[in-house]
XYZ file of C-alpha atoms in Angstrom:
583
model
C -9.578 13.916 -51.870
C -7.860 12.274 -48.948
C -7.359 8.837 -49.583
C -8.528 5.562 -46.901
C -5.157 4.651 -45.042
C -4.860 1.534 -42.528
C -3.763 2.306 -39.409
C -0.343 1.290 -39.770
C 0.288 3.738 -42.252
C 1.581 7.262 -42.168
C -0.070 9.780 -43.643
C 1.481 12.447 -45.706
C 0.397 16.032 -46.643
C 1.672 16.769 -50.160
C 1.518 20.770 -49.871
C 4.802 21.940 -50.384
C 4.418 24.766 -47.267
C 7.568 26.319 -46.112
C 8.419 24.500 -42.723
C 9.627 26.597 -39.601
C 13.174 26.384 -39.062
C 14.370 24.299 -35.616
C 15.376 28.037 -34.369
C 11.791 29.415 -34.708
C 10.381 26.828 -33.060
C 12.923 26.833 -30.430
C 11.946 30.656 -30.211
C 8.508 29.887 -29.718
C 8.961 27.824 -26.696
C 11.099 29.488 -24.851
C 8.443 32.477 -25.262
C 5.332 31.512 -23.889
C 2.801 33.675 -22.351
C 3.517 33.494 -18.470
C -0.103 32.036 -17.964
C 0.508 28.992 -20.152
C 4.370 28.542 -18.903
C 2.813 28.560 -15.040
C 0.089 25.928 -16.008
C 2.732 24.015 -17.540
C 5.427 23.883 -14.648
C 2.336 23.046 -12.264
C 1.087 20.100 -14.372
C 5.020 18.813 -14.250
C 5.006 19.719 -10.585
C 2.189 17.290 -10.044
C 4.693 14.170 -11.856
C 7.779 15.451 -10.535
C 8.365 16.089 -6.871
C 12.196 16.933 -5.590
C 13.053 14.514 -3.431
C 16.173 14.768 -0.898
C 19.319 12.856 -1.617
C 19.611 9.553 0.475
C 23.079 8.517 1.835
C 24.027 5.063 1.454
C 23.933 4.840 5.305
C 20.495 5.855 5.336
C 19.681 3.055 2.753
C 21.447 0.389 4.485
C 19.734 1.260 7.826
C 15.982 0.264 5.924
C 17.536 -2.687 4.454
C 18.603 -3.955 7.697
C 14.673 -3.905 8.552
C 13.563 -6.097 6.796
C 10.252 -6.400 8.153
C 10.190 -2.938 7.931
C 10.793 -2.637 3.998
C 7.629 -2.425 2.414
C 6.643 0.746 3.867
C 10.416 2.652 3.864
C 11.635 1.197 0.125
C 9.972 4.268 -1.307
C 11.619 6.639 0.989
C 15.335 5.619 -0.206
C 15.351 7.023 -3.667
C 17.499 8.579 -5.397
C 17.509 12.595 -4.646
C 16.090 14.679 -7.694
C 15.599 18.308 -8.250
C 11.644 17.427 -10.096
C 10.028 20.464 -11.577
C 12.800 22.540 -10.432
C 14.857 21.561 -13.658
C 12.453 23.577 -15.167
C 14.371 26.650 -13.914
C 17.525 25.895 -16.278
C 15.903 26.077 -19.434
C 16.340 29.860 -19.747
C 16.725 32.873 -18.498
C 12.728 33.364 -18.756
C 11.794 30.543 -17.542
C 13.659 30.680 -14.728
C 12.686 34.222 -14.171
C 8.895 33.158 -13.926
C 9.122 29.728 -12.098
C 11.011 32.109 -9.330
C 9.470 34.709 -9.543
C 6.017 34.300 -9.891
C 5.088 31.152 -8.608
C 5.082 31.399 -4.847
C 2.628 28.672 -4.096
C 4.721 25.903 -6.033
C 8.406 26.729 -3.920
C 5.968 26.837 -0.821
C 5.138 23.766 -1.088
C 8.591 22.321 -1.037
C 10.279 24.110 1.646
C 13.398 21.718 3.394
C 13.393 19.260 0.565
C 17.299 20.448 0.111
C 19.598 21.037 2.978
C 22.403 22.606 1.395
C 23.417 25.978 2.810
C 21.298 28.835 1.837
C 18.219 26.374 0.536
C 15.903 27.450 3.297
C 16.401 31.102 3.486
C 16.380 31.010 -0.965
C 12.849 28.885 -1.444
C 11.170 30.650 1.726
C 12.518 33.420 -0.522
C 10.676 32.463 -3.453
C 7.828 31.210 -1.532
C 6.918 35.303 -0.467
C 5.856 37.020 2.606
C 2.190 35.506 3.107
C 1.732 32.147 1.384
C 1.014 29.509 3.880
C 4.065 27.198 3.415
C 4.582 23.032 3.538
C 8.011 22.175 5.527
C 9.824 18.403 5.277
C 12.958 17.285 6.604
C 14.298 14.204 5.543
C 17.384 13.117 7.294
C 21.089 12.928 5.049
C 22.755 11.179 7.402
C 26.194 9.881 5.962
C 27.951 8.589 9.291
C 26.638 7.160 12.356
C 28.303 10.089 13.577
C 27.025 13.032 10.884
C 23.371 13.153 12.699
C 21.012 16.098 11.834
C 18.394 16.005 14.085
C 15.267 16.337 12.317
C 13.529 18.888 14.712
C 16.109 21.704 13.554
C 14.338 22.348 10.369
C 11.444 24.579 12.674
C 13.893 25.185 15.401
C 16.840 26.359 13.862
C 15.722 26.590 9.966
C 18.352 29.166 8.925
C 21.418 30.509 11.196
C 21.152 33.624 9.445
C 17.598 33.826 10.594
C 17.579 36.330 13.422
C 14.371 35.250 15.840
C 11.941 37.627 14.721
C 12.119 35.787 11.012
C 12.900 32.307 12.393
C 9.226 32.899 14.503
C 7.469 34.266 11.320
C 8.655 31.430 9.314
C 7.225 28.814 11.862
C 3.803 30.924 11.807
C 3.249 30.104 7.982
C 3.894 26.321 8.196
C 0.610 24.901 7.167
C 1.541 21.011 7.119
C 5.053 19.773 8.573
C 6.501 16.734 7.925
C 9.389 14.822 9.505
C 11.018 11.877 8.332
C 14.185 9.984 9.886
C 15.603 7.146 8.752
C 18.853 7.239 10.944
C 17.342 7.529 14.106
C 19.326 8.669 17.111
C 18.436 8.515 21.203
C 14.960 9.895 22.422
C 17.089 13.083 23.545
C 17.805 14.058 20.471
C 14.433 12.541 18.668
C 12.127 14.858 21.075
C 10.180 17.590 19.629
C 11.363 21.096 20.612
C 9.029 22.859 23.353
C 9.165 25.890 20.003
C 6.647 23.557 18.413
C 3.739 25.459 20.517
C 4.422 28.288 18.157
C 2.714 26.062 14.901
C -0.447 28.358 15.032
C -1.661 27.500 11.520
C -0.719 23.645 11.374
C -3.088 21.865 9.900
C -1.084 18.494 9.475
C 1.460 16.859 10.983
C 3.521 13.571 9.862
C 6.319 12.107 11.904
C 7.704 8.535 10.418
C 10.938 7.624 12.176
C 12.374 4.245 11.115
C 14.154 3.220 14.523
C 11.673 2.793 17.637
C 12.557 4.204 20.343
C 10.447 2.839 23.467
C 11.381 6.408 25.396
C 8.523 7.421 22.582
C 5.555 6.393 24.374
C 6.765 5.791 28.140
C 4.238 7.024 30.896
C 6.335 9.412 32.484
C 7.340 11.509 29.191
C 3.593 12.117 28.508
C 2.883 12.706 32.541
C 5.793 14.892 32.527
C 5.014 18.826 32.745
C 7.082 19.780 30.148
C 6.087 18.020 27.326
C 5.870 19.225 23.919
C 2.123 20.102 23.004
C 0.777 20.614 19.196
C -1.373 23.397 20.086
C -2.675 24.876 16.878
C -6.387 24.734 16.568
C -6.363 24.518 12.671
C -4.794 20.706 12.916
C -6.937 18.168 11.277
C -4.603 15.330 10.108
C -1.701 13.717 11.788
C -0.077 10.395 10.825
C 2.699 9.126 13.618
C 4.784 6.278 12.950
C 7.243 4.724 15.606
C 6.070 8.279 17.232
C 3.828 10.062 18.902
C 3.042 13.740 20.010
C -0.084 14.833 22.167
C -2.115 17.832 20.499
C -4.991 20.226 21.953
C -7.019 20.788 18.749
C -10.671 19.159 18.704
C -11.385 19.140 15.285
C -9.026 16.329 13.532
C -10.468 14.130 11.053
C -7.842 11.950 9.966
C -5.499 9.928 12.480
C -2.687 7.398 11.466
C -0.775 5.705 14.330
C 1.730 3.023 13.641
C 4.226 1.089 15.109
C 6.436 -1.625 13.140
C 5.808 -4.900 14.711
C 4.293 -6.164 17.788
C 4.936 -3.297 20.305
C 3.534 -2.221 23.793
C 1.247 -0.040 22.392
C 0.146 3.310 23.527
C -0.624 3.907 27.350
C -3.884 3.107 28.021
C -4.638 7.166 28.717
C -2.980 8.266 25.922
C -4.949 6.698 23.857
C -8.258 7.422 25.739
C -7.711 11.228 25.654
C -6.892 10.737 22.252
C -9.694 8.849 21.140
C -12.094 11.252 23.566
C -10.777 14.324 21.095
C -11.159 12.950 18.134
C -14.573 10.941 18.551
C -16.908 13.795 17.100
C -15.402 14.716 14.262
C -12.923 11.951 12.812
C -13.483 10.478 9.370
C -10.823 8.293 8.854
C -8.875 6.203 11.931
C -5.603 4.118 11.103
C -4.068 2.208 13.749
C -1.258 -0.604 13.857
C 0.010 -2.181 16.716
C -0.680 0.787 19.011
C -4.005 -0.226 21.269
C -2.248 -1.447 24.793
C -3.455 -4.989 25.992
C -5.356 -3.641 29.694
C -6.798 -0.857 27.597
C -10.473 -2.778 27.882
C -9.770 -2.851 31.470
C -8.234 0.617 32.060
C -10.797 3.054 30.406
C -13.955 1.314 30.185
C -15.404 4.443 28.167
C -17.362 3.763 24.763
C -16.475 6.641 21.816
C -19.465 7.637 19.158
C -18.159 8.477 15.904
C -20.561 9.459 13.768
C -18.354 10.957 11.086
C -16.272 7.867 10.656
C -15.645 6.565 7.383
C -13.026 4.603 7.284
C -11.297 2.304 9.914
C -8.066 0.228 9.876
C -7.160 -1.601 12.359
C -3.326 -3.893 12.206
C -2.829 -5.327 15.794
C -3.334 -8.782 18.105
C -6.223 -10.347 18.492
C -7.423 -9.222 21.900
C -6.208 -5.463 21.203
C -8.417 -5.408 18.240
C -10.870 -6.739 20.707
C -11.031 -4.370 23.394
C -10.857 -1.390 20.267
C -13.999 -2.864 18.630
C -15.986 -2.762 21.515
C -15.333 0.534 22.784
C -16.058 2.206 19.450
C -19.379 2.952 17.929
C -18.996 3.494 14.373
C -21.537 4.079 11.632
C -22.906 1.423 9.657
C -21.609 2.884 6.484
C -17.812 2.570 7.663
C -15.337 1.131 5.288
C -13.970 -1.619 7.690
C -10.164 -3.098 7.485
C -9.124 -5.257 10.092
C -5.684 -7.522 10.226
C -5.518 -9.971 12.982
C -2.626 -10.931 14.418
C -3.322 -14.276 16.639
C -0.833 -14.958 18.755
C -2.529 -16.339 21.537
C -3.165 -20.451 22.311
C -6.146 -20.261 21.881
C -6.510 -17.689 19.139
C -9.239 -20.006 17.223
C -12.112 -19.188 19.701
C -11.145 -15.201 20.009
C -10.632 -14.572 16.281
C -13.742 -16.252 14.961
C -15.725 -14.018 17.663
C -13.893 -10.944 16.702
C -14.753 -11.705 12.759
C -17.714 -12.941 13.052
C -18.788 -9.613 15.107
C -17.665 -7.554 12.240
C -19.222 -9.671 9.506
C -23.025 -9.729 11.346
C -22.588 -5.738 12.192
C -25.431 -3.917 9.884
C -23.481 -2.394 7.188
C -23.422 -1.326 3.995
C -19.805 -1.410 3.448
C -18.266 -5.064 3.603
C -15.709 -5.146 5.754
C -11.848 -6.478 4.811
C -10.959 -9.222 7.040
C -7.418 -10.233 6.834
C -5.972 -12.629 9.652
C -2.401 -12.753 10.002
C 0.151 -15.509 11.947
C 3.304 -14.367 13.301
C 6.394 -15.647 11.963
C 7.396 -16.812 15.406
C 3.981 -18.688 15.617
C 3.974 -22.428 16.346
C 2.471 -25.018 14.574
C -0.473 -25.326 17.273
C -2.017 -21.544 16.539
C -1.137 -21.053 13.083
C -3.625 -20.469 10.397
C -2.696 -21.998 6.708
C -0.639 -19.993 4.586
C -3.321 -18.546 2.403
C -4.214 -15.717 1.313
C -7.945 -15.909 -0.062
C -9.919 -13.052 -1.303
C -13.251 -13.731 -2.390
C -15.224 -11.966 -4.266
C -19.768 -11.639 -3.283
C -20.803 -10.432 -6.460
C -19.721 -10.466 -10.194
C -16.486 -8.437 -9.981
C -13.648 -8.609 -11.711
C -10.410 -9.790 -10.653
C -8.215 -6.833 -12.244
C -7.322 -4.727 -9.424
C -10.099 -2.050 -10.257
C -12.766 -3.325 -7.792
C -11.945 -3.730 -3.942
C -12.063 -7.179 -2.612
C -14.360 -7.314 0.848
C -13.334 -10.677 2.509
C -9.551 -11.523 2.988
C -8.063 -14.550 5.213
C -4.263 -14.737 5.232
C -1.463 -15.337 6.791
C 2.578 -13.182 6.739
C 5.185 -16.100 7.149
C 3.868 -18.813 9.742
C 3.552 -22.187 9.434
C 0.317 -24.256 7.562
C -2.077 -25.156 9.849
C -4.791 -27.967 8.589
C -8.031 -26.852 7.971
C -8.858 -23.851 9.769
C -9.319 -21.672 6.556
C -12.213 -24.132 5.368
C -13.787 -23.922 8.448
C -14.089 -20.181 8.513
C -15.303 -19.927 5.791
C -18.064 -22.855 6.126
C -18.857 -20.770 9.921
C -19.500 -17.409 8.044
C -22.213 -19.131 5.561
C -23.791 -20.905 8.292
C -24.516 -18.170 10.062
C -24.558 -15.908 6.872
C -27.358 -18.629 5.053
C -27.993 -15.669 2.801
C -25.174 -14.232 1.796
C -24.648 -14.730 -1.920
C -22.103 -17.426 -2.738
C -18.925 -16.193 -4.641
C -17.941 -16.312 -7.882
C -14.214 -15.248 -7.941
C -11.260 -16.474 -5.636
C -7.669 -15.284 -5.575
C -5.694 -17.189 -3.617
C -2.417 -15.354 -3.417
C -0.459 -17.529 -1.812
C 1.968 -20.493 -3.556
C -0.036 -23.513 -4.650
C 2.293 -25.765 -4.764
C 2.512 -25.113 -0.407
C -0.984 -24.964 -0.376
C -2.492 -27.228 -3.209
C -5.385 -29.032 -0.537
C -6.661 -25.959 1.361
C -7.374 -24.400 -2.551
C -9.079 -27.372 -3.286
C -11.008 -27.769 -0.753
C -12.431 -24.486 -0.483
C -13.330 -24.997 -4.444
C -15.417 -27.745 -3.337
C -17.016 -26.194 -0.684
C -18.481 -23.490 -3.399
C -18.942 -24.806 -6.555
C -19.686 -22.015 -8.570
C -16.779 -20.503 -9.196
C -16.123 -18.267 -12.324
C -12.838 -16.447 -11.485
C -9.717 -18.058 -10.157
C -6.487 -16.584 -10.092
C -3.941 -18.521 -8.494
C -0.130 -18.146 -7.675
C 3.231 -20.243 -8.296
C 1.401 -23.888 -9.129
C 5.589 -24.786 -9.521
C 8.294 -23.125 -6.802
C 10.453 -20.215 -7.690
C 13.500 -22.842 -7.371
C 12.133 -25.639 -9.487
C 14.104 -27.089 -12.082
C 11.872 -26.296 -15.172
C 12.269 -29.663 -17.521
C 10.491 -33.113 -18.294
C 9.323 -33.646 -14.816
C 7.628 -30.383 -14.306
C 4.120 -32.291 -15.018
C 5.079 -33.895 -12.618
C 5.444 -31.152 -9.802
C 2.566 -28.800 -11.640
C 0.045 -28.412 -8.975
C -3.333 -27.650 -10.316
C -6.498 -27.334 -8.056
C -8.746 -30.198 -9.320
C -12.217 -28.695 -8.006
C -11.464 -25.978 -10.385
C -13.116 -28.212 -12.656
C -15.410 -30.542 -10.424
C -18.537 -31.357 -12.709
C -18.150 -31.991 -16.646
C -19.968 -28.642 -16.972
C -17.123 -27.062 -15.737
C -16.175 -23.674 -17.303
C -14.101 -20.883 -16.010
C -14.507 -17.244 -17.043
C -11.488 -16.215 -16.331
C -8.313 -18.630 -15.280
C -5.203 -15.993 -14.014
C -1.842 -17.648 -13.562
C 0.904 -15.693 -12.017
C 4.423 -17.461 -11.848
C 7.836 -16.329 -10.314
C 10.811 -17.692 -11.400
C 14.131 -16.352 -11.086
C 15.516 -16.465 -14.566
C 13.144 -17.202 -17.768
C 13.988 -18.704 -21.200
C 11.967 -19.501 -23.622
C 12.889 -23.095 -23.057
C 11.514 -22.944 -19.432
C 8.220 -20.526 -20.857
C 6.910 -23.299 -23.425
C 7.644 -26.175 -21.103
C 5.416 -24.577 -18.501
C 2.294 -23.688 -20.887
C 2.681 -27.369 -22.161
C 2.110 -28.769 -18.680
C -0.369 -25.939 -17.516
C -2.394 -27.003 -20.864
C -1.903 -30.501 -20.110
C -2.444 -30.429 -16.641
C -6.350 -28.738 -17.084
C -6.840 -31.334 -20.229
C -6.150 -33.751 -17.461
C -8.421 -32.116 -14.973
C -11.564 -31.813 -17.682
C -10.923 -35.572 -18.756
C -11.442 -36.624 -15.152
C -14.805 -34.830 -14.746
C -15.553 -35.931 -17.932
C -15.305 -39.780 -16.953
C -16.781 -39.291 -13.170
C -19.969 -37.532 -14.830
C -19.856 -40.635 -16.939
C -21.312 -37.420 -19.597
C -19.465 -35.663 -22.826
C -18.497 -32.482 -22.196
C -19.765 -29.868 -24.271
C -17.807 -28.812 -27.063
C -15.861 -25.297 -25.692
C -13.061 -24.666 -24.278
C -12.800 -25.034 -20.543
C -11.817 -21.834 -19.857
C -13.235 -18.314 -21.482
C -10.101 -16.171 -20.822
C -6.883 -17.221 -20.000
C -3.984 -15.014 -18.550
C -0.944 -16.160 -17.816
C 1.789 -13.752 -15.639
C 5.513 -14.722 -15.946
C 7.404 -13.118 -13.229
C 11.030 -13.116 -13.221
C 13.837 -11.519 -11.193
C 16.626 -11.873 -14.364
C 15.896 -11.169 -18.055
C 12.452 -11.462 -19.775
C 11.506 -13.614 -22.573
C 11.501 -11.985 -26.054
C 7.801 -10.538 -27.005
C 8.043 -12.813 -30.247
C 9.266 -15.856 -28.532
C 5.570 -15.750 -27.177
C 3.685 -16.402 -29.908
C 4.326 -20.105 -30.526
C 2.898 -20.064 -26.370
C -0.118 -19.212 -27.459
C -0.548 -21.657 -30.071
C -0.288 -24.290 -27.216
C -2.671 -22.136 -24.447
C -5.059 -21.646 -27.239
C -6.318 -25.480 -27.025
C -8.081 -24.979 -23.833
C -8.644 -21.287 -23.593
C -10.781 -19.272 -26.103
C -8.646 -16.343 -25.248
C -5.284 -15.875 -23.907
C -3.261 -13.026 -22.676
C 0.970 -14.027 -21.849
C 3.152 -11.316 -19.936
C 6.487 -11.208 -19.117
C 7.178 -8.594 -15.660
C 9.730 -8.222 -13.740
């Protein structure tokens, strides 16, 4: 009989069977039935993708950018082979990986550039099988520049034309990525590109703009590369852009990085026009042109439409919303970028248009200052999400409403007064119950507050850096803790759910207890207050249901048992309390 063990302990079987030596077991998987050795390598597949190598003059080029780095950081890992490792564990395995498993190398085709790694995973790949191309530069040199169109023009040099032209016929999806950049000669898209018959999507992301891109004259020009293929159904440009012929797309990404000119007015009409009957998702950033209200005065139903993102100044976004007709069901994103004088009056009419539109999708508001913005036309620094039901603030649910602002300069009270407009005009729109406010509170301790005390019914908060990332962490840091007292405005006062995230560039433990002293302090201070100007005693509980507390450091972590005495100290004014240490 099989005796009750805790779950700490290991259980042991007493039978004395004979156990398998390392050698048969070995044996056993290096023989598995092709079936289950396929479904394996495609399962690893799925976790591992080959990546190209990236030269350190690639890297440096996206670190230059900066405002460019949180969409290119992922680009500049490290190279890997992936699943393809897979192919060195033994003769067999390597036998069936490449030799019966054309679909996987087909997807993968121009990940490596080294001579012969073309012609070998087309190879692979078959006769038939649709295939997936990419072409990432490896540019070492300013000097060593591939250009990134040579991967359907000139794939193989010992290719004669008949394969080269049967090679481009099977490219299902294409995708071309340069992060070197060279002149808008060498950046244009070979007229051979008409031969793509079965391309069904298209991605171009090049890191350096090149204003040649999207000049009148190259598009007006007779000439110009076409993407003719009448399967194509998704393309996503960025710092790019390539007319196509196919009616049928229903996904379309344009992007520029950072305020740019924008698409010609006609460019984007005709695209638009295409796309208007059958697109279900539309992504643009910075590419609507400022007289395109005034150029095509055309209106575009798209009854399909799903989702809609829209990055881009205020007027641009503008003249886009009132030329499209979407569904009431869309999943709306907008990010404002004001960066007119008098962006107060066009904003609010933009947002406030988007908010009354029947849907039954919230939309995501997000409105953005330049960097460059001057005090005058700058919204605060604050990023607040709020929340119009019961969700919780864990990253699982989306978050419909979101005011912020990228790097300008704190304006006085213009948050508080958008949100004040929207319930005025809203009168029914449930109040919220959570706020995130992802911006530093110690920069932005009164707008927090006062937006508490405009809604008083707050369950959620999750705040950011209440002390800056530079502050000396010692006796005075009551002192400089910044602690919204709304959060607590009547002695009935009760949070659900209190989330503290904190930067700091290098913790101790030192710096970690002083810091949950004065947080714990700090909201004993804020509860004692209510307490008195209710002139009431506060209810016996904790102030605060669940209490987590993020420690985010750039330099070593604290030790997991250093946080135990923490909670000890958190514990007196949270019933529960969760501590992390991330980097």
């Amino acid at each position: 009989m099989a005796a009750s063990q805790s779950p700490r302990t290991i259980s042991t079987d007493t039978t004395h069977a004979e156990q398998p030596s390392s050698h048969s077991t070995s044996s056993f998987i290096l023989n598995l039935p092709s079936e289950l050795l396929s479904k394996i390598v495609e399962i690893v597949a799925e976790q591992e993708q080959p990546r190209s190598p990236v030269s350190t003059y690639e890297r440096d080029n996206v670190r230059r950018r900066a405002e460019r780095q949180a969409f290119w950081l992922s680009l500049i890992e490290g190279g890997t082979l992936g699943w393809i490792r897979l192919t060195h564990v033994c003769r067999d395995w390597r036998a069936t990986i490449c030799g019966n498993m054309p679909l996987l190398w087909a997807r993968h085709i121009g990940c490596f550039r080294t001579a012969g790694a073309v012609e070998e995973m087309v190879r692979r790949a078959g006769d038939d099988v649709p295939i997936t191309v990419g072409f990432g530069s490896a540019r070492t040199t300013p000097d060593d520049y591939c250009e990134p169109w040579t991967i359907i023009e000139e794939p193989a040099k010992s290719w004669s034309s008949i394969q080269a032209a049967a090679y481009r016929s099977r490219i299902r999806s294409l995708s071309i990525i340069d992060m070197c950049g060279g002149d808008s000669e060498h950046d244009a898209a070979p007229p051979i590109i008409d031969e793509l018959s079965r391309l069904e999507v298209l991605t171009v992301k090049y890191l350096v703009f090149d204003t040649c891109h999207i000049k009148d004259s190259k598009f007006r020009h007779p000439d110009l590369p076409i993407i003719r293929s009448s399967c194509l159904h998704r393309v996503l440009y960025r710092n790019y852009f390539l007319p196509w012929t196919a009616s049928g797309l229903t996904h379309l990404c344009i992007a520029f990085d950072g305020v740019r000119p924008g698409l010609p007015a006609f460019l984007l009409h005709d695209a638009l026009t295409s796309i208007a009957a059958t697109i279900e998702e539309l992504m643009f950033t910075f590419c609507v042109h400022g007289d395109f209200l005034d150029a095509r005065p055309s209106s575009y139903t798209t009854p399909h439409l799903q989702t809609l993102r829209v990055c881009d100044m205020n007027a641009c976004i503008d003249a886009l919303l009132q030329r499209l007709c979407i569904p009431d069901t869309v999943e709306l994103k907008l990010m404002l970028k004001p960066i007119d004088v008098d962006w107060r009056e066009i904003t609010q009419a933009i947002t406030m248009h988007a908010l009354l539109r029947p849907s039954s999708a919230p939309p995501l508001i997000s409105l953005g200052t330049p960097a460059h913005a001057h005090e005058s036309n700058a919204l605060p620094a604050l990023f607040s999400q709020f929340i119009t039901d019961s969700l919780a603030m864990d990253g699982t649910h989306p978050v419909p409403y979101r005011v912020g602002n990228d790097g300008g300069t704190i304006g006085s009270h213009n948050l508080i007064n958008l949100h004040r407009a929207i319930f005025r005009i809203i009168g029914d729109w449930p109040a919220p119950v959570s706020f995130a406010f992802d911006t530093p509170l110690w920069k932005s301790i009164y707008n927090v507050e006062e937006t508490l005390l405009s809604f008083p019914h707050i369950h959620q908060l999750r705040v950011r850096d209440p002390l800056h990332i530079e502050d000396v962490i010692g006796p005075s840091t009551l002192d400089d803790f910044s602690f919204p007292r709304t959060a607590f405005a009547t002695p009935a006062s009760r949070l659900d759910l209190l989330w503290v995230v904190q930067s700091i560039s290098d913790w101790t433990f030192y710096k970690a207890a002083v810091y949950c002293f004065a947080l714990a302090a700090r909201v004993k201070q804020e509860t004692s207050l209510a307490e008195e100007e209710g002139q009431t005693a506060i209810e016996q509980h904790k102030p605060i249901v669940r209490l987590r507390l993020d420690f985010v450091t750039v330099g070593t972590t604290v030790q997991q048992e250093d946080g135990r005495e923490l909670l000890d100290v958190l514990g007196e004014i949270a019933e529960v309390v969760e501590l992390r240490f991330l980097r």
